[in-house]
C-alpha cells in the first residue's frame, strides 16, 4: 500500500476550501478548477489515483484517468457521479452521509417556516422601514398549526426532518419505495397518494433516474390549492415548469426550494413568483458541517490507500466488491 504523500488526488472542479486544505495535509493535490478534463495535460493523467469532487464528474473524465482507483464525492447525494460506470472500471465511489443530516434537517425547518410564515418577506418589510411607515406586517395566510406533513424520502435526512416536525406538533406521513419497519408514521405506496393525504409535501429523496420529475402536475394537483411544497432533495425530482404553472395558477399555494433543476440558474418565472421562497442550495452550508464533509472525503481516500475498509462507500461500489482496495 502507498503512503498518502505518494498519492496524487485530482480535485475536480469547485471545492470547499477547508476540504482542499485537509486533502493537502494528507496527499499531493492537483486542483482542476473547471470541470473540463481536457485542461489536464495528458502527461499528468497517469499520475492521478484519486479524485475529490463536489457535484458532477462526467464519465469521459473518469475514462481519461487510466490509473484512477477512487472518487470521493463531497456530498451525500452522488447523482452527479455515475457510480455504476465507475465500478465497471474498478473505481470505488464514496459519499458523505450522516455528518450533514442534522444541519440539513435544521435548514429544512427554517425553509418551511419562511415559506409558511413569510419570515423573509417580513424581515424585508422591517428593514425597509415599512413597519413604522405603514403599520404591522399583514397577517400570514398560513400557519403550521394543525397541519400534516408528508416526506418523500424518509431516509437519514427525512427521518431527522420528521423528528423535528413531530416536535413542532405536526402529524407526519411518508413515501419511500419500501415501507420502513422501524417507524410508526403512515406509509403511502405512491407519491400522489401521499400528496393527497397531506397539507405539506417535503422532498428529501435522492436525485437520479428513479426520482426524475417525480413531482409532476398530477402530484401537485393532488397536493391541492392550500398545499405547501418544500424541496431540499434535488431539483431534478421536480418537473420545474409544472411547478411554476402550479404556483402561478393556484394549483398549489406555496413552494420553498433549496434545489433547482439547472443550478445555479433559477428560472426568471420562478424568481418573479411571490409565493415561492428560494434558497441557493445552502441546506448543509455551515462552515463546521462542510468541514466535516471534507474530512470524511479525506478519511475515505486515506482508508483506501492504507488498505483499510472505506468508511462510507456508496452501495454500487459495495456491490462491486470495492469497499476496500485489493492488496497489491
Ligand atoms: P438516504 O438515507 O439514502 O435516504 C434516501 C431516502 O429516499 C430513502 O428513504 C429511500 O427509501 C428514499 N428513496 C430513494 N429513491 C426513492 C424513490 N425513487 N422514490 C421514493 N423514495 C425514494 O439519503 P439521505 O442521507 O437522507 O439524503 C437524501 C438526499 O438529500 C440526498 O441524496 C441528496 O440528494 C439530498 N441532500 C440535499 C442537500 C441540500 O443541500 N439541499 C444536502 C444533503 C442531501 P427507498 O430506498 O425505500 O425508496
Ligand atoms: C452539498 C448536498 O451542497 O450533500 C448533498 O447531497 O446537496 C449538499 O450537502 C453538495 O453536495 C456540495 O456539492
PDB file of N, CA and C in Angstrom, residues 205-251:
ATOM      1  N   UNK A 205     -35.555  13.108  -0.959  1.00  0.00           N
ATOM      2  CA  UNK A 205     -35.096  11.903  -1.671  1.00  0.00           C
ATOM      3  C   UNK A 205     -33.894  12.250  -2.552  1.00  0.00           C
ATOM      4  N   UNK A 206     -33.135  11.221  -2.980  1.00  0.00           N
ATOM      5  CA  UNK A 206     -32.014  11.482  -3.885  1.00  0.00           C
ATOM      6  C   UNK A 206     -32.484  11.871  -5.283  1.00  0.00           C
ATOM      7  N   UNK A 207     -31.556  12.469  -6.079  1.00  0.00           N
ATOM      8  CA  UNK A 207     -31.819  12.679  -7.494  1.00  0.00           C
ATOM      9  C   UNK A 207     -31.569  11.381  -8.258  1.00  0.00           C
ATOM     10  N   UNK A 208     -31.444  11.508  -9.589  1.00  0.00           N
ATOM     11  CA  UNK A 208     -31.169  10.322 -10.409  1.00  0.00           C
ATOM     12  C   UNK A 208     -32.427   9.823 -11.101  1.00  0.00           C
ATOM     13  N   UNK A 209     -32.252   8.785 -11.951  1.00  0.00           N
ATOM     14  CA  UNK A 209     -33.358   8.337 -12.806  1.00  0.00           C
ATOM     15  C   UNK A 209     -34.617   7.917 -12.040  1.00  0.00           C
ATOM     16  N   UNK A 210     -34.480   7.326 -10.846  1.00  0.00           N
ATOM     17  CA  UNK A 210     -35.676   6.777 -10.185  1.00  0.00           C
ATOM     18  C   UNK A 210     -36.598   7.860  -9.636  1.00  0.00           C
ATOM     19  N   UNK A 211     -36.083   9.076  -9.477  1.00  0.00           N
ATOM     20  CA  UNK A 211     -36.937  10.161  -8.960  1.00  0.00           C
ATOM     21  C   UNK A 211     -37.126  11.281  -9.984  1.00  0.00           C
ATOM     22  N   UNK A 212     -36.625  11.082 -11.210  1.00  0.00           N
ATOM     23  CA  UNK A 212     -36.623  12.173 -12.198  1.00  0.00           C
ATOM     24  C   UNK A 212     -38.057  12.694 -12.453  1.00  0.00           C
ATOM     25  N   UNK A 213     -38.268  13.977 -12.187  1.00  0.00           N
ATOM     26  CA  UNK A 213     -39.571  14.656 -12.407  1.00  0.00           C
ATOM     27  C   UNK A 213     -40.737  13.912 -11.739  1.00  0.00           C
ATOM     28  N   UNK A 214     -40.446  13.245 -10.618  1.00  0.00           N
ATOM     29  CA  UNK A 214     -41.499  12.502  -9.908  1.00  0.00           C
ATOM     30  C   UNK A 214     -42.586  13.445  -9.396  1.00  0.00           C
ATOM     31  N   UNK A 215     -42.181  14.653  -8.990  1.00  0.00           N
ATOM     32  CA  UNK A 215     -43.183  15.639  -8.547  1.00  0.00           C
ATOM     33  C   UNK A 215     -43.660  16.352  -9.814  1.00  0.00           C
ATOM     34  N   UNK A 216     -44.773  15.851 -10.363  1.00  0.00           N
ATOM     35  CA  UNK A 216     -45.281  16.338 -11.645  1.00  0.00           C
ATOM     36  C   UNK A 216     -46.649  17.004 -11.444  1.00  0.00           C
ATOM     37  N   UNK A 217     -47.291  17.333 -12.538  1.00  0.00           N
ATOM     38  CA  UNK A 217     -48.581  18.025 -12.466  1.00  0.00           C
ATOM     39  C   UNK A 217     -49.596  17.246 -11.623  1.00  0.00           C
ATOM     40  N   UNK A 218     -49.613  15.914 -11.792  1.00  0.00           N
ATOM     41  CA  UNK A 218     -50.571  15.089 -11.052  1.00  0.00           C
ATOM     42  C   UNK A 218     -50.337  15.163  -9.545  1.00  0.00           C
ATOM     43  N   UNK A 219     -49.063  15.117  -9.145  1.00  0.00           N
ATOM     44  CA  UNK A 219     -48.724  15.174  -7.712  1.00  0.00           C
ATOM     45  C   UNK A 219     -49.094  16.549  -7.152  1.00  0.00           C
ATOM     46  N   UNK A 220     -48.817  17.593  -7.911  1.00  0.00           N
ATOM     47  CA  UNK A 220     -49.105  18.950  -7.436  1.00  0.00           C
ATOM     48  C   UNK A 220     -50.616  19.173  -7.354  1.00  0.00           C
ATOM     49  N   UNK A 221     -51.344  18.629  -8.303  1.00  0.00           N
ATOM     50  CA  UNK A 221     -52.811  18.725  -8.260  1.00  0.00           C
ATOM     51  C   UNK A 221     -53.337  17.993  -7.024  1.00  0.00           C
ATOM     52  N   UNK A 222     -52.750  16.838  -6.727  1.00  0.00           N
ATOM     53  CA  UNK A 222     -53.169  16.077  -5.539  1.00  0.00           C
ATOM     54  C   UNK A 222     -52.851  16.856  -4.260  1.00  0.00           C
ATOM     55  N   UNK A 223     -51.753  17.590  -4.237  1.00  0.00           N
ATOM     56  CA  UNK A 223     -51.393  18.380  -3.042  1.00  0.00           C
ATOM     57  C   UNK A 223     -52.449  19.463  -2.800  1.00  0.00           C
ATOM     58  N   UNK A 224     -52.886  20.095  -3.871  1.00  0.00           N
ATOM     59  CA  UNK A 224     -54.074  20.950  -3.794  1.00  0.00           C
ATOM     60  C   UNK A 224     -53.813  22.421  -3.518  1.00  0.00           C
ATOM     61  N   UNK A 225     -54.873  23.206  -3.637  1.00  0.00           N
ATOM     62  CA  UNK A 225     -54.793  24.676  -3.656  1.00  0.00           C
ATOM     63  C   UNK A 225     -54.293  25.285  -2.347  1.00  0.00           C
ATOM     64  N   UNK A 226     -54.424  24.552  -1.249  1.00  0.00           N
ATOM     65  CA  UNK A 226     -53.894  25.044   0.036  1.00  0.00           C
ATOM     66  C   UNK A 226     -52.543  24.409   0.342  1.00  0.00           C
ATOM     67  N   UNK A 227     -52.008  23.675  -0.617  1.00  0.00           N
ATOM     68  CA  UNK A 227     -50.811  22.862  -0.370  1.00  0.00           C
ATOM     69  C   UNK A 227     -49.519  23.658  -0.397  1.00  0.00           C
ATOM     70  N   UNK A 228     -48.571  23.183   0.428  1.00  0.00           N
ATOM     71  CA  UNK A 228     -47.230  23.785   0.521  1.00  0.00           C
ATOM     72  C   UNK A 228     -46.237  22.720   0.064  1.00  0.00           C
ATOM     73  N   UNK A 229     -45.324  23.103  -0.848  1.00  0.00           N
ATOM     74  CA  UNK A 229     -44.322  22.159  -1.348  1.00  0.00           C
ATOM     75  C   UNK A 229     -42.921  22.629  -0.958  1.00  0.00           C
ATOM     76  N   UNK A 230     -42.134  21.723  -0.374  1.00  0.00           N
ATOM     77  CA  UNK A 230     -40.759  22.052   0.049  1.00  0.00           C
ATOM     78  C   UNK A 230     -39.808  21.047  -0.613  1.00  0.00           C
ATOM     79  N   UNK A 231     -38.721  21.534  -1.211  1.00  0.00           N
ATOM     80  CA  UNK A 231     -37.736  20.622  -1.800  1.00  0.00           C
ATOM     81  C   UNK A 231     -36.332  20.937  -1.320  1.00  0.00           C
ATOM     82  N   UNK A 232     -35.746  19.970  -0.571  1.00  0.00           N
ATOM     83  CA  UNK A 232     -34.332  20.088  -0.205  1.00  0.00           C
ATOM     84  C   UNK A 232     -33.555  18.874  -0.738  1.00  0.00           C
ATOM     85  N   UNK A 233     -34.219  18.077  -1.600  1.00  0.00           N
ATOM     86  CA  UNK A 233     -33.560  16.882  -2.153  1.00  0.00           C
ATOM     87  C   UNK A 233     -32.712  17.256  -3.359  1.00  0.00           C
ATOM     88  N   UNK A 234     -33.320  17.153  -4.546  1.00  0.00           N
ATOM     89  CA  UNK A 234     -32.656  17.552  -5.790  1.00  0.00           C
ATOM     90  C   UNK A 234     -33.694  18.208  -6.710  1.00  0.00           C
ATOM     91  N   UNK A 235     -33.247  19.209  -7.477  1.00  0.00           N
ATOM     92  CA  UNK A 235     -34.142  19.891  -8.418  1.00  0.00           C
ATOM     93  C   UNK A 235     -34.679  18.961  -9.485  1.00  0.00           C
ATOM     94  N   UNK A 236     -33.893  17.943  -9.841  1.00  0.00           N
ATOM     95  CA  UNK A 236     -34.315  17.012 -10.902  1.00  0.00           C
ATOM     96  C   UNK A 236     -35.557  16.216 -10.524  1.00  0.00           C
ATOM     97  N   UNK A 237     -35.875  16.157  -9.241  1.00  0.00           N
ATOM     98  CA  UNK A 237     -37.029  15.367  -8.784  1.00  0.00           C
ATOM     99  C   UNK A 237     -38.355  16.066  -9.103  1.00  0.00           C
ATOM    100  N   UNK A 238     -38.268  17.339  -9.496  1.00  0.00           N
ATOM    101  CA  UNK A 238     -39.479  18.120  -9.766  1.00  0.00           C
ATOM    102  C   UNK A 238     -39.542  18.470 -11.242  1.00  0.00           C
ATOM    103  N   UNK A 239     -40.749  18.390 -11.806  1.00  0.00           N
ATOM    104  CA  UNK A 239     -40.999  18.961 -13.129  1.00  0.00           C
ATOM    105  C   UNK A 239     -41.132  20.470 -12.905  1.00  0.00           C
ATOM    106  N   UNK A 240     -40.021  21.193 -13.112  1.00  0.00           N
ATOM    107  CA  UNK A 240     -39.979  22.613 -12.710  1.00  0.00           C
ATOM    108  C   UNK A 240     -41.000  23.482 -13.461  1.00  0.00           C
ATOM    109  N   UNK A 241     -41.149  23.312 -14.800  1.00  0.00           N
ATOM    110  CA  UNK A 241     -42.189  24.099 -15.471  1.00  0.00           C
ATOM    111  C   UNK A 241     -43.590  23.820 -14.894  1.00  0.00           C
ATOM    112  N   UNK A 242     -43.863  22.547 -14.544  1.00  0.00           N
ATOM    113  CA  UNK A 242     -45.180  22.213 -13.959  1.00  0.00           C
ATOM    114  C   UNK A 242     -45.325  22.884 -12.590  1.00  0.00           C
ATOM    115  N   UNK A 243     -44.239  22.955 -11.830  1.00  0.00           N
ATOM    116  CA  UNK A 243     -44.290  23.608 -10.513  1.00  0.00           C
ATOM    117  C   UNK A 243     -44.571  25.111 -10.685  1.00  0.00           C
ATOM    118  N   UNK A 244     -43.898  25.724 -11.654  1.00  0.00           N
ATOM    119  CA  UNK A 244     -44.107  27.163 -11.893  1.00  0.00           C
ATOM    120  C   UNK A 244     -45.567  27.414 -12.276  1.00  0.00           C
ATOM    121  N   UNK A 245     -46.108  26.582 -13.171  1.00  0.00           N
ATOM    122  CA  UNK A 245     -47.528  26.729 -13.560  1.00  0.00           C
ATOM    123  C   UNK A 245     -48.425  26.567 -12.339  1.00  0.00           C
ATOM    124  N   UNK A 246     -48.113  25.574 -11.507  1.00  0.00           N
ATOM    125  CA  UNK A 246     -48.965  25.294 -10.335  1.00  0.00           C
ATOM    126  C   UNK A 246     -48.951  26.465  -9.353  1.00  0.00           C
ATOM    127  N   UNK A 247     -47.797  27.123  -9.229  1.00  0.00           N
ATOM    128  CA  UNK A 247     -47.710  28.288  -8.323  1.00  0.00           C
ATOM    129  C   UNK A 247     -48.418  29.496  -8.942  1.00  0.00           C
ATOM    130  N   UNK A 248     -48.328  29.610 -10.282  1.00  0.00           N
ATOM    131  CA  UNK A 248     -48.964  30.750 -10.964  1.00  0.00           C
ATOM    132  C   UNK A 248     -50.480  30.647 -10.932  1.00  0.00           C
ATOM    133  N   UNK A 249     -50.990  29.427 -11.184  1.00  0.00           N
ATOM    134  CA  UNK A 249     -52.451  29.337 -11.358  1.00  0.00           C
ATOM    135  C   UNK A 249     -53.181  28.836 -10.108  1.00  0.00           C
ATOM    136  N   UNK A 250     -52.460  28.736  -8.979  1.00  0.00           N
ATOM    137  CA  UNK A 250     -53.128  28.391  -7.717  1.00  0.00           C
ATOM    138  C   UNK A 250     -53.418  26.913  -7.544  1.00  0.00           C
ATOM    139  N   UNK A 251     -52.801  26.061  -8.368  1.00  0.00           N
ATOM    140  CA  UNK A 251     -52.958  24.606  -8.160  1.00  0.00           C
ATOM    141  C   UNK A 251     -52.410  24.228  -6.789  1.00  0.00           C
TER     142      UNK A 251
END
